[in-house]
Amino acid sequence: MAGASLLTLLDDISVILDDVSVMTKVAAKKTAGVLGDDLALNAEQVTGVKANRELPVVWAVAKGSFINKLILVPAAILISAIYPPLITFLLMCGGLFLVYEGAEKVIHRFWPHAIPDDEEQNARRQANADETVDLVAFEKEKIKGAVRTDFILSAEIIVIALGATATATLLQRSLVLSILAIGITVGIYGLVAGIVKIDDVGLHMMEKDGKFTQKVGKVLFAAAPKLMKFLSIAGTLAMFLVGGGILVHGINFLHHEVEDIAHLTGIFESFTTALLNGVIGFIIGAAIVALLTVINKIRNKDAPSAH
């Protein structure tokens, strides 16, 4: 009897693990788009850091990402069981933050006089140019910003994964989200670490013997800044695509309008949906930037003069 019970238990565990494996694959496929955005955004967050500080910064953000997952996975499971609408509200707040961050970057790039200078960015440039400055202090704010962005994207990934496990038991759902959270964090930040060190690898290969190795090294070294620039642009676009997508899905009339317009484009429906999400994200983000800029100007105007 004891042997039969043990075999039954092992069989049940095997069935659960098989189901978890299948659901994890489904959830990973559904989150693939957001994962691409997550990679681009996190690689973009490390730009501007000195070469010898790149890996420590990536590691610091990765640790923050693990902490985010430790908070988000149990919180998502708990909220989905107690009050599911709260997840939508929190995602909407995250979407607003993403489009605001993206719009601020675009406006600073193309219309630098439209909003006040980014003092943090200016200070970082000065710190990078001054060998006597402790860069760790300046990196802390950059790391905090990257961890905040990771928190929002991680929440989006986990919510999508929750949808893929809607019919699962609590145990299966917990296992799927935990496996996905660990796999995503290791995979994303492993790739980010590889991307930011491409130029160092290229330089090392250029110093080796052998013409072929040196040529490959030159290609890698030349490609590194172009790749980082591309990822910077892609990361900003991702803010609008992901943030705009969250907001559109959370506002019923916008969601239906986008679906109706995209449906008219036939085979380009998916592309049109993403484009409209991005445009709406930029418009909302620009509106938030404008509103906060006006508020800050009014506050500065009303503030008592120091003289």
mmCIF file of C-alpha atoms in Angstrom:
data_model
loop_
_atom_site.group_PDB
_atom_site.id
_atom_site.type_symbol
_atom_site.label_atom_id
_atom_site.label_comp_id
_atom_site.label_asym_id
_atom_site.label_seq_id
_atom_site.Cartn_x
_atom_site.Cartn_y
_atom_site.Cartn_z
ATOM 1 C CA MET A 1 0.000 0.000 0.000
ATOM 2 C CA ALA A 2 2.820 2.377 0.912
ATOM 3 C CA GLY A 3 4.573 1.614 -2.381
ATOM 4 C CA ALA A 4 1.388 2.201 -4.350
ATOM 5 C CA SER A 5 0.808 5.521 -2.571
ATOM 6 C CA LEU A 6 4.359 6.623 -3.350
ATOM 7 C CA LEU A 7 3.947 5.735 -7.026
ATOM 8 C CA THR A 8 0.644 7.652 -7.135
ATOM 9 C CA LEU A 9 2.334 10.667 -5.546
ATOM 10 C CA LEU A 10 5.208 10.535 -8.030
ATOM 11 C CA ASP A 11 2.738 10.221 -10.901
ATOM 12 C CA ASP A 12 0.812 13.280 -9.649
ATOM 13 C CA ILE A 13 4.042 15.261 -9.376
ATOM 14 C CA SER A 14 5.009 14.216 -12.909
ATOM 15 C CA VAL A 15 1.629 15.355 -14.274
ATOM 16 C CA ILE A 16 1.915 18.706 -12.465
ATOM 17 C CA LEU A 17 5.435 19.271 -13.807
ATOM 18 C CA ASP A 18 4.330 18.397 -17.345
ATOM 19 C CA ASP A 19 1.444 20.869 -17.102
ATOM 20 C CA VAL A 20 3.758 23.519 -15.658
ATOM 21 C CA SER A 21 6.234 22.954 -18.505
ATOM 22 C CA VAL A 22 3.526 23.398 -21.154
ATOM 23 C CA MET A 23 2.056 26.496 -19.478
ATOM 24 C CA THR A 24 5.515 28.033 -19.040
ATOM 25 C CA LYS A 25 6.185 27.655 -22.776
ATOM 26 C CA VAL A 26 2.817 29.243 -23.616
ATOM 27 C CA ALA A 27 3.424 32.119 -21.185
ATOM 28 C CA ALA A 28 6.942 32.674 -22.580
ATOM 29 C CA LYS A 29 5.572 32.908 -26.133
ATOM 30 C CA LYS A 30 2.903 35.411 -25.097
ATOM 31 C CA THR A 31 5.459 37.601 -23.320
ATOM 32 C CA ALA A 32 8.044 37.446 -26.143
ATOM 33 C CA GLY A 33 7.226 40.954 -27.402
ATOM 34 C CA VAL A 34 7.604 42.520 -23.972
ATOM 35 C CA LEU A 35 10.838 40.579 -23.422
ATOM 36 C CA GLY A 36 12.316 42.201 -26.528
ATOM 37 C CA ASP A 37 11.339 45.609 -25.197
ATOM 38 C CA ASP A 38 12.779 44.706 -21.790
ATOM 39 C CA LEU A 39 16.140 43.801 -23.352
ATOM 40 C CA ALA A 40 16.286 47.015 -25.391
ATOM 41 C CA LEU A 41 15.318 49.199 -22.444
ATOM 42 C CA ASN A 42 17.805 47.641 -20.033
ATOM 43 C CA ALA A 43 20.677 47.810 -22.526
ATOM 44 C CA GLU A 44 19.780 51.463 -23.147
ATOM 45 C CA GLN A 45 19.816 52.169 -19.397
ATOM 46 C CA VAL A 46 23.522 51.254 -19.187
ATOM 47 C CA THR A 47 24.593 53.673 -21.927
ATOM 48 C CA GLY A 48 26.758 56.542 -20.730
ATOM 49 C CA VAL A 49 28.511 54.434 -18.059
ATOM 50 C CA LYS A 50 32.301 54.064 -18.169
ATOM 51 C CA ALA A 51 33.539 50.720 -19.512
ATOM 52 C CA ASN A 52 34.976 49.547 -16.189
ATOM 53 C CA ARG A 53 31.653 50.264 -14.457
ATOM 54 C CA GLU A 54 29.319 48.608 -17.000
ATOM 55 C CA LEU A 55 29.201 45.113 -15.495
ATOM 56 C CA PRO A 56 28.852 46.362 -11.871
ATOM 57 C CA VAL A 57 25.907 48.517 -12.983
ATOM 58 C CA VAL A 58 24.304 45.613 -14.886
ATOM 59 C CA TRP A 59 24.758 43.381 -11.832
ATOM 60 C CA ALA A 60 23.239 46.015 -9.532
ATOM 61 C CA VAL A 61 20.192 46.372 -11.796
ATOM 62 C CA ALA A 62 19.907 42.568 -12.078
ATOM 63 C CA LYS A 63 19.810 42.280 -8.276
ATOM 64 C CA GLY A 64 17.112 44.955 -8.221
ATOM 65 C CA SER A 65 15.210 42.997 -10.861
ATOM 66 C CA PHE A 66 15.323 39.829 -8.733
ATOM 67 C CA ILE A 67 13.930 41.807 -5.797
ATOM 68 C CA ASN A 68 11.201 43.177 -8.086
ATOM 69 C CA LYS A 69 10.216 39.621 -9.038
ATOM 70 C CA LEU A 70 10.217 38.520 -5.401
ATOM 71 C CA ILE A 71 7.679 41.275 -4.723
ATOM 72 C CA LEU A 72 5.647 41.002 -7.917
ATOM 73 C CA VAL A 73 5.096 37.242 -8.206
ATOM 74 C CA PRO A 74 3.421 36.685 -4.808
ATOM 75 C CA ALA A 75 1.686 40.090 -5.033
ATOM 76 C CA ALA A 76 0.224 39.269 -8.466
ATOM 77 C CA ILE A 77 -1.025 35.876 -7.298
ATOM 78 C CA LEU A 78 -2.549 37.410 -4.170
ATOM 79 C CA ILE A 79 -4.191 40.321 -5.999
ATOM 80 C CA SER A 80 -5.554 38.064 -8.751
ATOM 81 C CA ALA A 81 -7.193 35.930 -6.064
ATOM 82 C CA ILE A 82 -8.558 38.790 -3.945
ATOM 83 C CA TYR A 83 -9.255 41.782 -6.238
ATOM 84 C CA PRO A 84 -8.216 41.347 -9.922
ATOM 85 C CA PRO A 85 -9.222 44.910 -11.059
ATOM 86 C CA LEU A 86 -6.378 46.324 -8.928
ATOM 87 C CA ILE A 87 -3.826 44.751 -11.293
ATOM 88 C CA THR A 88 -5.277 46.766 -14.198
ATOM 89 C CA PHE A 89 -5.086 49.995 -12.181
ATOM 90 C CA LEU A 90 -1.451 49.376 -11.217
ATOM 91 C CA LEU A 91 -0.570 48.556 -14.823
ATOM 92 C CA MET A 92 -2.184 51.801 -15.968
ATOM 93 C CA CYS A 93 0.012 53.734 -13.522
ATOM 94 C CA GLY A 94 3.040 51.896 -14.905
ATOM 95 C CA GLY A 95 1.975 52.662 -18.475
ATOM 96 C CA LEU A 96 1.705 56.379 -17.670
ATOM 97 C CA PHE A 97 5.206 56.312 -16.162
ATOM 98 C CA LEU A 98 6.693 54.605 -19.239
ATOM 99 C CA VAL A 99 5.167 57.001 -21.789
ATOM 100 C CA TYR A 100 6.188 59.973 -19.639
ATOM 101 C CA GLU A 101 9.803 58.748 -19.481
ATOM 102 C CA GLY A 102 9.842 58.106 -23.224
ATOM 103 C CA ALA A 103 8.338 61.498 -24.107
ATOM 104 C CA GLU A 104 10.819 63.275 -21.854
ATOM 105 C CA LYS A 105 13.734 61.571 -23.645
ATOM 106 C CA VAL A 106 12.369 62.492 -27.099
ATOM 107 C CA ILE A 107 11.677 66.120 -26.146
ATOM 108 C CA HIS A 108 15.130 66.490 -24.593
ATOM 109 C CA ARG A 109 16.662 65.093 -27.798
ATOM 110 C CA PHE A 110 14.756 67.130 -30.402
ATOM 111 C CA TRP A 111 13.492 70.155 -28.460
ATOM 112 C CA PRO A 112 16.094 70.668 -25.709
ATOM 113 C CA HIS A 113 14.795 74.144 -24.826
ATOM 114 C CA ALA A 114 11.179 73.022 -24.415
ATOM 115 C CA ILE A 115 11.759 71.679 -20.911
ATOM 116 C CA PRO A 116 14.424 72.358 -18.270
ATOM 117 C CA ASP A 117 17.820 70.675 -18.632
ATOM 118 C CA ASP A 118 18.250 67.241 -17.148
ATOM 119 C CA GLU A 119 20.520 68.115 -14.223
ATOM 120 C CA GLU A 120 21.153 64.435 -13.455
ATOM 121 C CA GLN A 121 22.339 63.771 -17.006
ATOM 122 C CA ASN A 122 24.573 66.856 -17.013
ATOM 123 C CA ALA A 123 26.076 65.826 -13.691
ATOM 124 C CA ARG A 124 26.760 62.340 -15.032
ATOM 125 C CA ARG A 125 28.564 63.746 -18.070
ATOM 126 C CA GLN A 126 30.749 65.895 -15.810
ATOM 127 C CA ALA A 127 31.445 62.914 -13.557
ATOM 128 C CA ASN A 128 32.493 60.753 -16.501
ATOM 129 C CA ALA A 129 34.902 63.476 -17.610
ATOM 130 C CA ASP A 130 36.385 63.972 -14.131
ATOM 131 C CA GLU A 131 38.607 61.106 -12.951
ATOM 132 C CA THR A 132 38.540 62.384 -9.350
ATOM 133 C CA VAL A 133 34.761 62.013 -9.006
ATOM 134 C CA ASP A 134 33.305 58.904 -7.362
ATOM 135 C CA LEU A 135 31.092 57.551 -10.138
ATOM 136 C CA VAL A 136 29.318 55.102 -7.833
ATOM 137 C CA ALA A 137 27.358 57.969 -6.267
ATOM 138 C CA PHE A 138 26.188 59.112 -9.707
ATOM 139 C CA GLU A 139 25.391 55.591 -10.814
ATOM 140 C CA LYS A 140 22.990 55.043 -7.923
ATOM 141 C CA GLU A 141 20.336 57.256 -9.487
ATOM 142 C CA LYS A 142 20.798 55.586 -12.865
ATOM 143 C CA ILE A 143 20.427 52.171 -11.246
ATOM 144 C CA LYS A 144 17.306 53.288 -9.382
ATOM 145 C CA GLY A 145 15.756 54.493 -12.640
ATOM 146 C CA ALA A 146 16.594 51.212 -14.388
ATOM 147 C CA VAL A 147 15.110 49.178 -11.518
ATOM 148 C CA ARG A 148 11.916 51.287 -11.599
ATOM 149 C CA THR A 149 11.559 50.669 -15.337
ATOM 150 C CA ASP A 150 12.263 46.970 -14.822
ATOM 151 C CA PHE A 151 9.532 46.857 -12.167
ATOM 152 C CA ILE A 152 6.917 48.102 -14.643
ATOM 153 C CA LEU A 153 7.991 45.782 -17.461
ATOM 154 C CA SER A 154 8.236 42.850 -15.050
ATOM 155 C CA ALA A 155 4.703 43.584 -13.839
ATOM 156 C CA GLU A 156 3.485 43.586 -17.440
ATOM 157 C CA ILE A 157 5.209 40.251 -18.132
ATOM 158 C CA ILE A 158 3.813 38.653 -14.979
ATOM 159 C CA VAL A 159 0.268 39.857 -15.686
ATOM 160 C CA ILE A 160 0.453 38.447 -19.237
ATOM 161 C CA ALA A 161 1.727 35.173 -17.783
ATOM 162 C CA LEU A 162 -1.154 35.203 -15.299
ATOM 163 C CA GLY A 163 -3.566 35.369 -18.217
ATOM 164 C CA ALA A 164 -1.907 32.314 -19.761
ATOM 165 C CA THR A 165 -2.409 30.380 -16.503
ATOM 166 C CA ALA A 166 -5.962 31.485 -15.781
ATOM 167 C CA THR A 167 -7.284 27.904 -15.622
ATOM 168 C CA ALA A 168 -4.353 26.558 -13.594
ATOM 169 C CA THR A 169 -4.322 25.670 -9.921
ATOM 170 C CA LEU A 170 -2.654 27.979 -7.414
ATOM 171 C CA LEU A 171 0.369 25.666 -7.189
ATOM 172 C CA GLN A 172 0.783 25.445 -10.970
ATOM 173 C CA ARG A 173 0.373 29.210 -11.371
ATOM 174 C CA SER A 174 2.977 29.868 -8.673
ATOM 175 C CA LEU A 175 5.471 27.473 -10.276
ATOM 176 C CA VAL A 176 4.980 28.900 -13.776
ATOM 177 C CA LEU A 177 5.438 32.502 -12.613
ATOM 178 C CA SER A 178 8.483 31.620 -10.493
ATOM 179 C CA ILE A 179 10.216 29.712 -13.316
ATOM 180 C CA LEU A 180 9.415 32.478 -15.810
ATOM 181 C CA ALA A 181 10.611 35.228 -13.444
ATOM 182 C CA ILE A 182 13.975 33.519 -12.797
ATOM 183 C CA GLY A 183 14.508 32.582 -16.451
ATOM 184 C CA ILE A 184 13.654 36.076 -17.711
ATOM 185 C CA THR A 185 15.940 37.837 -15.243
ATOM 186 C CA VAL A 186 18.942 35.576 -15.903
ATOM 187 C CA GLY A 187 18.393 35.649 -19.673
ATOM 188 C CA ILE A 188 17.780 39.390 -20.052
ATOM 189 C CA TYR A 189 20.642 40.591 -17.867
ATOM 190 C CA GLY A 190 23.007 37.945 -19.226
ATOM 191 C CA LEU A 191 22.347 39.308 -22.719
ATOM 192 C CA VAL A 192 22.683 42.917 -21.523
ATOM 193 C CA ALA A 193 26.063 42.108 -19.952
ATOM 194 C CA GLY A 194 27.169 40.522 -23.238
ATOM 195 C CA ILE A 195 25.958 43.463 -25.325
ATOM 196 C CA VAL A 196 27.722 46.141 -23.278
ATOM 197 C CA LYS A 197 31.055 44.250 -23.438
ATOM 198 C CA ILE A 198 31.054 43.667 -27.215
ATOM 199 C CA ASP A 199 33.529 46.496 -27.768
ATOM 200 C CA ASP A 200 35.933 45.072 -25.169
ATOM 201 C CA VAL A 201 35.730 41.644 -26.826
ATOM 202 C CA GLY A 202 36.421 43.253 -30.207
ATOM 203 C CA LEU A 203 39.416 45.156 -28.841
ATOM 204 C CA HIS A 204 40.799 41.966 -27.287
ATOM 205 C CA MET A 205 40.435 40.092 -30.602
ATOM 206 C CA MET A 206 42.168 42.909 -32.485
ATOM 207 C CA GLU A 207 45.244 42.400 -30.292
ATOM 208 C CA LYS A 208 45.411 38.673 -31.092
ATOM 209 C CA ASP A 209 47.449 37.028 -33.843
ATOM 210 C CA GLY A 210 45.683 36.034 -37.032
ATOM 211 C CA LYS A 211 44.142 38.257 -39.689
ATOM 212 C CA PHE A 212 40.696 36.663 -39.480
ATOM 213 C CA THR A 213 40.501 37.125 -35.695
ATOM 214 C CA GLN A 214 41.648 40.730 -36.045
ATOM 215 C CA LYS A 215 39.046 41.420 -38.762
ATOM 216 C CA VAL A 216 36.259 39.973 -36.619
ATOM 217 C CA GLY A 217 37.517 42.089 -33.716
ATOM 218 C CA LYS A 218 37.426 45.239 -35.857
ATOM 219 C CA VAL A 219 33.839 44.458 -36.932
ATOM 220 C CA LEU A 220 32.738 43.925 -33.323
ATOM 221 C CA PHE A 221 34.539 47.040 -32.109
ATOM 222 C CA ALA A 222 33.000 49.172 -34.879
ATOM 223 C CA ALA A 223 29.542 47.636 -34.404
ATOM 224 C CA ALA A 224 29.384 48.162 -30.628
ATOM 225 C CA PRO A 225 28.536 51.915 -30.591
ATOM 226 C CA LYS A 226 26.064 51.461 -33.462
ATOM 227 C CA LEU A 227 24.361 48.621 -31.603
ATOM 228 C CA MET A 228 24.131 50.678 -28.416
ATOM 229 C CA LYS A 229 22.694 53.606 -30.363
ATOM 230 C CA PHE A 230 20.145 51.292 -31.976
ATOM 231 C CA LEU A 231 19.220 49.840 -28.588
ATOM 232 C CA SER A 232 18.886 53.337 -27.155
ATOM 233 C CA ILE A 233 16.405 54.241 -29.901
ATOM 234 C CA ALA A 234 14.661 50.870 -29.607
ATOM 235 C CA GLY A 235 14.431 51.273 -25.832
ATOM 236 C CA THR A 236 12.731 54.647 -26.163
ATOM 237 C CA LEU A 237 10.317 53.288 -28.781
ATOM 238 C CA ALA A 238 9.629 50.359 -26.464
ATOM 239 C CA MET A 239 8.485 52.784 -23.770
ATOM 240 C CA PHE A 240 5.775 54.078 -26.120
ATOM 241 C CA LEU A 241 4.830 50.652 -27.489
ATOM 242 C CA VAL A 242 4.597 48.946 -24.097
ATOM 243 C CA GLY A 243 3.264 51.941 -22.170
ATOM 244 C CA GLY A 244 0.845 52.890 -24.934
ATOM 245 C CA GLY A 245 -0.298 49.274 -25.229
ATOM 246 C CA ILE A 246 -1.032 49.126 -21.494
ATOM 247 C CA LEU A 247 -3.023 52.377 -21.611
ATOM 248 C CA VAL A 248 -4.953 51.454 -24.762
ATOM 249 C CA HIS A 249 -5.940 48.077 -23.317
ATOM 250 C CA GLY A 250 -7.033 49.756 -20.087
ATOM 251 C CA ILE A 251 -9.255 52.363 -21.785
ATOM 252 C CA ASN A 252 -12.155 50.555 -23.465
ATOM 253 C CA PHE A 253 -13.104 53.098 -26.129
ATOM 254 C CA LEU A 254 -9.457 53.540 -27.187
ATOM 255 C CA HIS A 255 -8.991 49.775 -27.332
ATOM 256 C CA HIS A 256 -12.032 49.320 -29.594
ATOM 257 C CA GLU A 257 -11.047 52.242 -31.847
ATOM 258 C CA VAL A 258 -7.506 50.911 -32.283
ATOM 259 C CA GLU A 259 -8.840 47.419 -33.042
ATOM 260 C CA ASP A 260 -11.324 48.762 -35.604
ATOM 261 C CA ILE A 261 -8.721 50.898 -37.395
ATOM 262 C CA ALA A 262 -6.099 48.140 -37.334
ATOM 263 C CA HIS A 263 -8.598 45.607 -38.679
ATOM 264 C CA LEU A 264 -9.020 47.743 -41.827
ATOM 265 C CA THR A 265 -5.332 47.266 -42.696
ATOM 266 C CA GLY A 266 -5.691 43.505 -43.219
ATOM 267 C CA ILE A 267 -2.391 41.656 -43.087
ATOM 268 C CA PHE A 268 -0.748 44.690 -41.473
ATOM 269 C CA GLU A 269 -3.171 44.593 -38.529
ATOM 270 C CA SER A 270 -0.541 43.695 -35.927
ATOM 271 C CA PHE A 271 1.854 46.375 -37.185
ATOM 272 C CA THR A 272 -0.911 49.001 -37.267
ATOM 273 C CA THR A 273 -1.971 48.101 -33.723
ATOM 274 C CA ALA A 274 1.589 48.502 -32.443
ATOM 275 C CA LEU A 275 2.005 51.776 -34.367
ATOM 276 C CA LEU A 276 -1.224 53.228 -32.983
ATOM 277 C CA ASN A 277 -0.291 52.126 -29.467
ATOM 278 C CA GLY A 278 3.047 53.896 -29.850
ATOM 279 C CA VAL A 279 1.510 57.110 -31.229
ATOM 280 C CA ILE A 280 -1.099 57.222 -28.473
ATOM 281 C CA GLY A 281 1.633 56.526 -25.922
ATOM 282 C CA PHE A 282 3.719 59.429 -27.214
ATOM 283 C CA ILE A 283 0.735 61.825 -27.213
ATOM 284 C CA ILE A 284 -0.203 60.928 -23.636
ATOM 285 C CA GLY A 285 3.430 61.059 -22.512
ATOM 286 C CA ALA A 286 3.991 64.463 -24.155
ATOM 287 C CA ALA A 287 0.823 65.762 -22.484
ATOM 288 C CA ILE A 288 2.109 64.632 -19.074
ATOM 289 C CA VAL A 289 5.512 66.241 -19.706
ATOM 290 C CA ALA A 290 3.804 69.506 -20.750
ATOM 291 C CA LEU A 291 1.557 69.465 -17.689
ATOM 292 C CA LEU A 292 4.410 68.811 -15.259
ATOM 293 C CA THR A 293 6.566 71.466 -16.959
ATOM 294 C CA VAL A 294 3.831 74.075 -16.537
ATOM 295 C CA ILE A 295 3.313 73.069 -12.897
ATOM 296 C CA ASN A 296 7.050 73.316 -12.199
ATOM 297 C CA LYS A 297 7.244 76.748 -13.845
ATOM 298 C CA ILE A 298 4.319 78.005 -11.759
ATOM 299 C CA ARG A 299 5.929 76.655 -8.595
ATOM 300 C CA ASN A 300 9.288 78.246 -9.436
ATOM 301 C CA LYS A 301 7.572 81.537 -10.227
ATOM 302 C CA ASP A 302 5.639 81.503 -6.954
ATOM 303 C CA ALA A 303 8.652 80.403 -4.905
ATOM 304 C CA PRO A 304 10.180 83.206 -2.795
ATOM 305 C CA SER A 305 13.359 84.647 -4.252
ATOM 306 C CA ALA A 306 16.613 83.923 -2.432
ATOM 307 C CA HIS A 307 17.688 87.556 -2.848
#
